[in-house]
């Protein structure tokens, strides 16, 4: 009996991957997620369990789980079975393989990736089936995680970013009477040491499936090794499990020292900000943090099988400053300034130097094409803090490296000739590194100091993307973010606004994370042009589905003509 014949029938009208109505799928899953979040908010855990069971059994959730793992960046990275779901038939059949009954996860494929300090971090790669099962159960777990999360936790959560965590640090430390001492916390091997039994007892999901994932083991050098603790770095559901294991510390502080903006909290000024496994805790004195706060943190972590890193968990005065998420936070007299950290700047410049040293003979336009995304990404990360002076310094250091790169290529040429060839004037600048493409068009280097500084608007601490009350709030943030990041790309922004920020096919939001394709209503080979009236923004999968349907329709019409 085939896989498709052995499973129960589902209430759906699709007959193949490209006939799935994604608009209906998203709507059905979203409706159940909102109900799960409401039940979790009301602490009706039996209701949460029944709704999760209903969600993971639905065709829509299974289809979306397969869609997620076959469209992300790791879609071509196989697990221990070497399988990748690349064809529409593979994806369609995979939907019906996502069953709890008889499910047994395969071991992870262990690989190592380099860390900034020269060490290597282990990464476990699940099979496509295990990834899809994790994505499926995550659809039911994420609404609970968002509802019960610490208000000032920002890592691995939808709609939150490092900029929100940095802005919250500024809120806690910038005022004249703010806390003066900071406990920098770092958990030793967080992902590798979380206690399995604590997770099974406390994570509100199917415990049998969760235990199977945790005990699946991993393959290294053709040997099967067991996993006795931790969640695998590389699994889709692992970041949410780690977040839920660390959630609750903020509530402990509030019970001990009072909720923020209350009389009790003014005496201690204990505030907590966390991004993944990195966190800071502010306090009114060094003794308070070392004698009262730190033991509470250690006891909280020990219950989950975790310990603090002795080297990285230190108490610092705000006048000395500390590094957090690539930024340096420090108070100069009574003024709190956040700047890119020296270590972060040094790492970025080292990457630029490495690129130039490895490509001494490449043309200038190729160097520009490689450097511009690096500069743009780094400056966009730091543009929300006091980084103007740092941006100028980075421009100077990059100019020096490029000047040496040019002189090395032309040892017998004079400096004036090198300047005229590689650094002619452009706009208001007298020195702009540039090159000429093979077609004659010129490529200009992006200068960090040209990126404007713009303060980030922090997300509301209580905002929940699964709460209908915050729907308008998140739409406003999405629109503001899009307008800021597509400046100068008027055609895209016009299309996006005209479509109500949604894909016309599935009616889901188009964001940087989902990506987009520009579709021509009248195809170019049929005479259609690039005018706005002939363009529409679609999600990549919706775009492929539209063209697949068109090919099927054309084939059917051709057969009809022949008959």
XYZ file of C-alpha atoms in Angstrom:
563
model
C 0.000 0.000 0.000
C 1.399 3.423 -0.915
C 2.002 6.203 1.587
C -0.896 8.234 0.236
C -3.337 5.322 0.510
C -2.395 4.447 4.107
C -3.395 7.783 5.671
C -6.884 9.067 6.468
C -8.575 11.507 4.138
C -8.271 15.224 4.904
C -10.801 17.938 4.258
C -9.054 19.732 1.421
C -9.673 20.211 -2.262
C -6.069 20.197 -3.478
C -4.852 17.353 -5.658
C -1.187 18.372 -6.011
C 1.374 20.751 -4.516
C 0.652 23.557 -6.972
C -3.113 23.351 -6.446
C -2.939 24.085 -2.693
C -4.842 27.227 -1.716
C -2.250 28.880 0.535
C -4.620 31.695 1.412
C -7.007 29.203 3.033
C -4.127 27.326 4.713
C -2.747 30.451 6.354
C -6.214 31.536 7.440
C -7.072 28.187 9.066
C -3.740 27.875 10.869
C -3.801 31.474 12.035
C -7.316 31.075 13.422
C -6.244 28.080 15.516
C -3.067 29.840 16.679
C -5.087 32.805 17.943
C -7.341 30.400 19.869
C -4.282 28.654 21.357
C -2.800 31.986 22.453
C -6.089 33.009 24.095
C -6.355 29.687 25.941
C -2.729 30.029 27.125
C -3.410 33.579 28.322
C -6.391 32.279 30.328
C -4.229 29.347 31.558
C -6.657 26.765 30.194
C -3.966 24.183 29.511
C -6.295 21.315 28.634
C -7.857 23.569 26.023
C -4.370 24.447 24.727
C -3.530 20.746 24.376
C -6.714 19.920 22.465
C -6.282 22.880 20.096
C -2.640 21.936 19.451
C -3.722 18.396 18.640
C -6.313 19.744 16.224
C -3.719 21.993 14.581
C -1.005 19.383 13.991
C -3.547 16.986 12.482
C -4.853 19.533 9.983
C -3.889 19.440 6.321
C -3.240 23.189 6.283
C -0.649 23.041 9.075
C 1.121 20.078 7.472
C 1.262 21.828 4.120
C 2.687 24.999 5.704
C 5.284 22.957 7.617
C 6.507 21.327 4.401
C 6.442 24.708 2.654
C 8.637 26.223 5.360
C 11.386 23.599 5.302
C 11.486 23.458 1.493
C 11.834 27.225 1.042
C 14.294 28.288 3.754
C 18.057 28.633 3.355
C 18.739 25.038 4.431
C 16.392 23.452 1.907
C 19.298 21.869 -0.006
C 21.136 20.648 3.110
C 20.258 16.978 3.723
C 20.284 15.069 6.999
C 21.720 11.619 7.611
C 19.382 10.083 5.001
C 20.697 12.398 2.240
C 17.135 13.288 1.150
C 15.960 16.724 -0.016
C 12.410 17.498 -1.093
C 12.992 19.401 -4.322
C 10.146 18.448 -6.659
C 6.454 19.301 -6.226
C 5.669 15.563 -6.021
C 8.156 15.131 -3.163
C 6.564 18.021 -1.276
C 3.041 16.770 -1.883
C 3.839 13.265 -0.636
C 5.696 14.705 2.379
C 2.475 16.339 3.614
C 0.961 12.912 4.221
C 4.080 11.555 5.903
C 3.734 14.009 8.790
C 2.006 11.642 11.227
C 2.529 11.205 14.956
C 1.645 7.500 14.897
C 4.729 5.442 14.135
C 6.978 8.513 13.916
C 10.596 7.911 14.866
C 13.126 10.708 14.292
C 16.481 9.924 12.720
C 19.786 10.930 14.370
C 21.177 14.379 13.609
C 24.053 14.913 11.218
C 26.735 16.653 13.289
C 28.802 19.415 11.653
C 30.907 22.178 13.160
C 30.875 25.888 12.354
C 33.592 28.373 13.439
C 32.950 30.846 16.273
C 34.344 34.371 16.607
C 36.850 33.283 19.287
C 38.377 30.607 17.055
C 36.501 27.687 18.587
C 33.927 25.566 16.780
C 30.224 25.292 17.559
C 28.457 21.947 17.009
C 25.453 22.063 14.702
C 22.942 19.226 14.365
C 21.186 18.884 11.008
C 17.904 16.902 11.150
C 16.445 15.069 8.177
C 13.829 16.840 6.066
C 11.044 14.766 7.676
C 12.206 15.655 11.187
C 12.528 19.329 10.222
C 8.985 19.314 8.867
C 7.656 17.608 12.009
C 9.389 20.244 14.154
C 7.953 23.016 12.003
C 4.502 21.419 12.348
C 4.559 21.214 16.145
C 6.145 24.678 16.322
C 2.984 26.108 14.752
C 1.122 24.993 17.876
C 3.860 25.815 20.382
C 4.825 29.321 19.252
C 1.518 30.985 20.293
C 2.039 29.607 23.806
C 5.673 30.724 23.871
C 4.756 34.262 22.819
C 1.955 34.493 25.378
C 4.026 33.271 28.333
C 7.386 34.847 27.358
C 9.275 37.362 29.478
C 8.328 40.876 28.391
C 11.952 41.900 27.876
C 13.138 38.801 26.032
C 14.010 39.621 22.420
C 15.992 36.753 20.870
C 14.470 34.261 18.407
C 11.022 35.805 18.637
C 8.833 37.082 15.787
C 8.724 40.842 15.290
C 11.647 41.390 17.715
C 15.303 42.140 17.019
C 18.593 43.066 18.674
C 17.735 46.747 18.194
C 14.780 46.314 20.590
C 17.042 44.809 23.255
C 19.584 47.626 22.858
C 16.841 50.244 23.084
C 15.518 48.642 26.277
C 19.039 48.850 27.749
C 19.020 52.567 26.949
C 15.633 52.967 28.667
C 16.932 51.225 31.806
C 20.265 53.078 32.031
C 19.963 56.498 30.384
C 18.188 58.558 33.044
C 19.985 60.614 35.659
C 18.746 58.412 38.507
C 18.947 55.087 36.659
C 20.827 52.085 38.017
C 24.623 52.456 37.951
C 25.664 48.794 38.076
C 25.138 46.027 35.521
C 25.470 42.252 35.800
C 26.520 40.885 32.418
C 25.184 37.342 32.207
C 26.265 34.577 29.864
C 25.040 30.983 30.127
C 27.677 28.321 29.643
C 26.721 26.109 26.681
C 23.021 26.969 26.926
C 21.788 24.903 23.988
C 23.968 21.911 24.940
C 23.085 21.611 28.633
C 19.349 22.229 29.106
C 17.946 19.376 31.199
C 15.782 17.046 29.102
C 13.495 16.047 31.959
C 12.765 19.703 32.783
C 11.817 20.323 29.154
C 9.527 17.288 29.001
C 7.804 18.294 32.244
C 7.356 21.986 31.485
C 7.032 22.522 27.701
C 3.300 22.489 26.781
C 3.391 20.204 23.738
C 3.195 16.506 22.891
C 5.644 15.025 25.413
C 6.163 11.768 23.524
C 7.278 13.541 20.356
C 9.424 16.015 22.309
C 11.227 13.209 24.156
C 11.921 11.430 20.856
C 13.551 14.585 19.439
C 15.673 15.122 22.528
C 16.885 11.506 22.636
C 17.436 11.037 18.875
C 21.251 11.172 19.143
C 23.651 12.319 16.431
C 25.994 10.835 13.858
C 29.648 11.836 13.901
C 32.432 10.032 12.037
C 29.951 7.257 11.129
C 29.196 6.606 14.816
C 25.865 7.011 16.583
C 26.299 9.009 19.793
C 23.563 9.656 22.386
C 22.200 13.051 23.449
C 21.738 13.224 27.219
C 21.087 16.969 27.562
C 20.459 20.080 25.512
C 18.517 20.928 22.386
C 20.246 20.536 19.000
C 21.498 23.779 17.468
C 20.120 23.521 13.957
C 16.640 22.266 14.754
C 13.754 24.568 13.838
C 12.103 24.227 17.227
C 15.295 24.475 19.317
C 15.370 28.300 19.726
C 11.783 28.315 21.024
C 12.532 25.471 23.462
C 15.596 27.358 24.754
C 13.582 30.570 25.111
C 10.829 28.808 27.055
C 13.434 27.219 29.335
C 14.844 30.670 30.160
C 11.471 32.411 30.488
C 10.262 33.105 34.013
C 13.319 34.834 35.471
C 11.761 38.260 34.976
C 8.732 37.178 37.026
C 11.055 35.938 39.787
C 12.754 39.339 39.932
C 9.400 41.115 40.065
C 8.284 38.967 42.990
C 11.544 39.657 44.841
C 12.250 43.296 43.979
C 8.918 44.630 42.721
C 7.514 45.279 39.280
C 9.033 48.130 37.277
C 7.782 51.662 38.122
C 6.603 50.612 41.584
C 7.925 51.906 44.939
C 9.707 48.624 45.652
C 11.532 48.669 42.317
C 12.841 52.218 42.887
C 14.850 50.983 45.888
C 16.736 48.306 43.945
C 16.304 49.333 40.277
C 16.605 45.703 39.184
C 15.745 45.459 35.490
C 16.287 42.517 33.169
C 16.953 42.393 29.396
C 17.649 39.138 27.556
C 18.517 38.222 23.992
C 18.687 34.423 23.557
C 21.223 33.264 26.201
C 22.869 36.686 26.693
C 21.325 38.974 29.308
C 22.014 41.966 31.521
C 20.554 42.841 34.914
C 20.763 46.360 36.306
C 20.985 47.164 40.010
C 21.482 50.045 42.403
C 24.744 48.645 43.844
C 27.436 46.085 43.188
C 26.651 44.291 46.460
C 22.970 43.920 45.500
C 23.859 42.263 42.192
C 26.542 39.963 43.601
C 24.900 38.951 46.903
C 21.162 39.035 46.109
C 20.575 38.923 42.352
C 23.303 36.536 41.174
C 22.320 33.691 43.594
C 18.727 33.934 42.330
C 19.938 33.634 38.726
C 22.206 30.679 39.560
C 19.393 28.835 41.352
C 17.005 29.512 38.463
C 19.533 28.185 35.931
C 20.517 25.168 38.046
C 16.892 24.009 38.080
C 17.140 23.771 34.274
C 20.575 22.131 34.250
C 22.399 25.347 33.328
C 25.270 27.323 34.856
C 26.621 30.844 34.364
C 29.946 31.357 32.645
C 32.376 32.536 35.335
C 34.583 34.424 32.858
C 31.776 36.292 31.110
C 29.355 36.899 34.004
C 30.768 40.020 35.676
C 29.434 43.115 37.443
C 30.387 46.407 35.777
C 29.812 50.068 36.582
C 28.043 51.968 33.836
C 30.877 54.558 33.768
C 33.257 51.791 32.634
C 30.807 50.560 30.012
C 30.067 47.050 28.781
C 29.535 45.272 25.466
C 26.162 43.745 24.609
C 25.107 42.383 21.215
C 27.967 44.098 19.384
C 27.324 47.491 20.998
C 29.170 49.305 23.774
C 26.870 50.887 26.373
C 28.515 53.467 28.606
C 27.676 56.606 30.568
C 29.852 59.673 30.067
C 29.085 61.848 33.120
C 25.276 61.774 33.036
C 24.917 61.039 29.314
C 24.413 57.429 28.180
C 25.855 56.697 24.734
C 25.627 53.450 22.798
C 28.286 52.922 20.142
C 29.508 49.979 18.060
C 31.894 47.983 20.250
C 35.630 47.993 19.505
C 35.566 44.220 19.085
C 32.738 44.413 16.566
C 34.484 47.130 14.537
C 37.746 45.196 14.605
C 36.039 42.021 13.385
C 34.314 43.867 10.543
C 37.523 45.527 9.349
C 39.343 42.182 9.580
C 36.730 40.673 7.234
C 37.267 43.540 4.761
C 41.031 43.063 4.911
C 40.660 39.322 4.405
C 38.525 39.904 1.301
C 41.024 42.313 -0.258
C 44.054 40.148 0.507
C 42.366 37.097 -1.019
C 41.392 38.937 -4.240
C 44.408 41.032 -5.227
C 43.882 40.558 -8.961
C 40.109 40.946 -9.244
C 38.715 44.016 -11.076
C 37.608 47.046 -9.091
C 33.906 46.609 -9.929
C 33.986 43.086 -8.457
C 35.526 44.424 -5.249
C 32.773 47.063 -5.055
C 30.100 44.392 -5.511
C 31.592 42.368 -2.652
C 32.172 45.273 -0.256
C 28.858 47.100 -0.661
C 26.657 44.352 0.885
C 29.131 43.980 3.751
C 29.157 47.718 4.469
C 25.403 48.065 4.034
C 24.618 45.166 6.378
C 27.039 46.321 9.080
C 25.899 49.949 9.004
C 22.205 49.004 9.006
C 22.810 46.980 12.164
C 24.455 49.942 13.927
C 22.476 52.828 12.425
C 20.160 53.044 15.460
C 22.912 54.092 17.904
C 25.528 56.870 18.175
C 27.649 55.462 15.356
C 28.460 58.472 13.156
C 32.002 58.870 14.464
C 32.585 55.121 14.103
C 31.243 55.173 10.544
C 33.756 57.905 9.638
C 36.577 55.874 11.178
C 35.517 52.751 9.254
C 35.475 54.747 5.988
C 39.021 55.940 6.677
C 40.293 52.435 7.442
C 38.613 50.958 4.341
C 40.090 53.762 2.227
C 43.568 52.944 3.536
C 43.122 49.247 2.733
C 41.818 50.027 -0.763
C 44.682 52.450 -1.383
C 47.199 49.743 -0.493
C 45.281 47.284 -2.696
C 45.516 49.706 -5.652
C 49.218 50.524 -5.132
C 50.082 46.839 -4.996
C 48.454 46.350 -8.408
C 50.375 49.221 -10.019
C 53.825 49.351 -8.450
C 55.328 51.441 -11.252
C 52.506 54.032 -11.449
C 52.424 57.401 -9.713
C 49.926 58.130 -6.946
C 48.169 60.755 -9.060
C 47.491 58.182 -11.779
C 46.155 55.652 -9.255
C 43.902 58.301 -7.760
C 42.502 59.223 -11.169
C 41.854 55.603 -12.131
C 40.318 54.259 -8.912
C 39.272 57.294 -6.857
C 37.811 59.950 -9.205
C 35.248 62.445 -7.847
C 31.594 61.408 -7.623
C 28.851 63.670 -6.322
C 30.153 65.795 -3.476
C 33.051 63.464 -2.720
C 36.487 63.977 -4.252
C 37.656 60.432 -3.524
C 35.212 57.624 -4.403
C 36.468 54.103 -5.051
C 34.826 52.848 -8.235
C 35.206 50.497 -11.154
C 33.701 49.965 -14.582
C 31.568 46.938 -15.407
C 32.274 45.088 -18.689
C 29.209 46.790 -20.178
C 30.466 50.299 -19.385
C 28.340 51.055 -16.317
C 30.246 52.241 -13.248
C 30.144 50.673 -9.773
C 30.550 53.033 -6.803
C 31.613 52.037 -3.302
C 29.101 52.681 -0.517
C 30.535 54.836 2.253
C 29.453 54.034 5.823
C 29.188 57.730 6.717
C 26.523 58.173 4.018
C 24.132 55.925 5.978
C 21.926 58.202 8.116
C 21.593 57.565 11.847
C 17.979 56.776 12.707
C 16.792 55.881 16.203
C 14.962 52.564 16.467
C 11.414 52.552 17.840
C 11.274 49.754 20.419
C 8.474 47.245 20.273
C 5.935 47.307 23.089
C 6.992 44.805 25.722
C 3.541 43.203 25.931
C 2.917 43.070 22.158
C 1.875 39.584 21.010
C 1.605 38.816 17.267
C -1.051 36.170 18.056
C -3.295 38.614 19.911
C -5.849 40.282 17.576
C -5.697 43.410 19.750
C -2.183 44.128 18.407
C -2.976 43.530 14.723
C -3.059 47.229 13.822
C 0.050 47.915 15.909
C 2.121 45.341 14.014
C 0.820 46.539 10.650
C 1.989 50.069 11.481
C 5.440 48.790 12.501
C 5.699 46.714 9.312
C 4.791 49.668 7.116
C 7.253 51.969 8.908
C 10.028 49.379 8.613
C 9.350 48.818 4.919
C 9.347 52.535 4.116
C 12.670 53.036 5.869
C 14.384 50.060 4.244
C 13.160 50.601 0.663
C 14.094 54.271 0.438
C 14.959 55.069 -3.145
C 13.124 52.002 -4.463
C 9.918 53.829 -5.252
C 8.528 51.277 -7.668
C 8.651 48.449 -5.124
C 7.140 50.581 -2.394
C 4.349 51.752 -4.688
C 3.500 48.169 -5.628
C 3.638 47.033 -2.015
C 1.371 49.850 -0.810
C -1.056 49.401 -3.698
C -1.492 45.725 -2.766
C -2.153 46.522 0.890
C 1.224 45.049 1.872
C -0.048 41.558 1.007
C 0.460 38.938 -1.682
C -2.684 38.890 -3.871
C -2.636 35.076 -4.096
C -2.304 33.961 -0.449
C -3.252 37.281 1.205
C -0.268 37.048 3.609
C 2.074 39.952 4.341
C 5.093 40.471 2.080
C 8.176 41.131 4.255
C 11.941 40.966 3.919
C 11.801 37.536 5.578
C 9.244 36.069 3.154
C 10.900 37.624 0.111
C 9.066 38.528 -3.052
C 9.074 38.167 -6.816
C 7.891 40.752 -9.337
C 5.306 39.185 -11.635
C 4.324 40.568 -15.045
C 0.579 40.353 -15.621
C 1.157 40.346 -19.374
C 4.377 38.418 -19.846
C 7.247 40.225 -21.481
C 7.535 37.744 -24.300
C 3.900 38.575 -25.101
C 4.558 42.305 -25.225
C 4.157 43.247 -21.562
C 6.375 46.016 -20.207
C 7.807 47.098 -16.865
C 5.222 49.794 -16.217
C 3.569 49.712 -12.789
C 0.186 48.728 -14.220
C 1.695 45.460 -15.472
C 3.552 44.526 -12.270
C 2.498 42.782 -9.060
C 4.476 41.558 -6.031
C 4.053 37.883 -5.130
C 5.657 35.516 -2.649
C 8.236 33.278 -4.400
C 6.169 30.114 -3.922
C 2.968 31.842 -5.060
C 4.844 33.067 -8.133
C 5.958 29.527 -8.970
C 2.455 28.211 -8.359
C 0.949 30.829 -10.673
C 3.328 29.932 -13.506
C 2.778 26.203 -12.923
C -0.986 26.660 -13.193
C -0.494 28.672 -16.390
C 1.616 25.876 -17.913
C -0.993 23.258 -17.005
C -3.744 25.402 -18.501
C -1.786 25.960 -21.708
C -1.080 22.238 -21.992
C -4.775 21.436 -21.507
C -5.765 23.996 -24.151
C -3.228 22.544 -26.577
C -4.604 19.023 -26.081
C -8.125 20.338 -26.637
C -7.053 21.940 -29.921
C -5.454 18.682 -31.086
C -8.574 16.719 -30.270
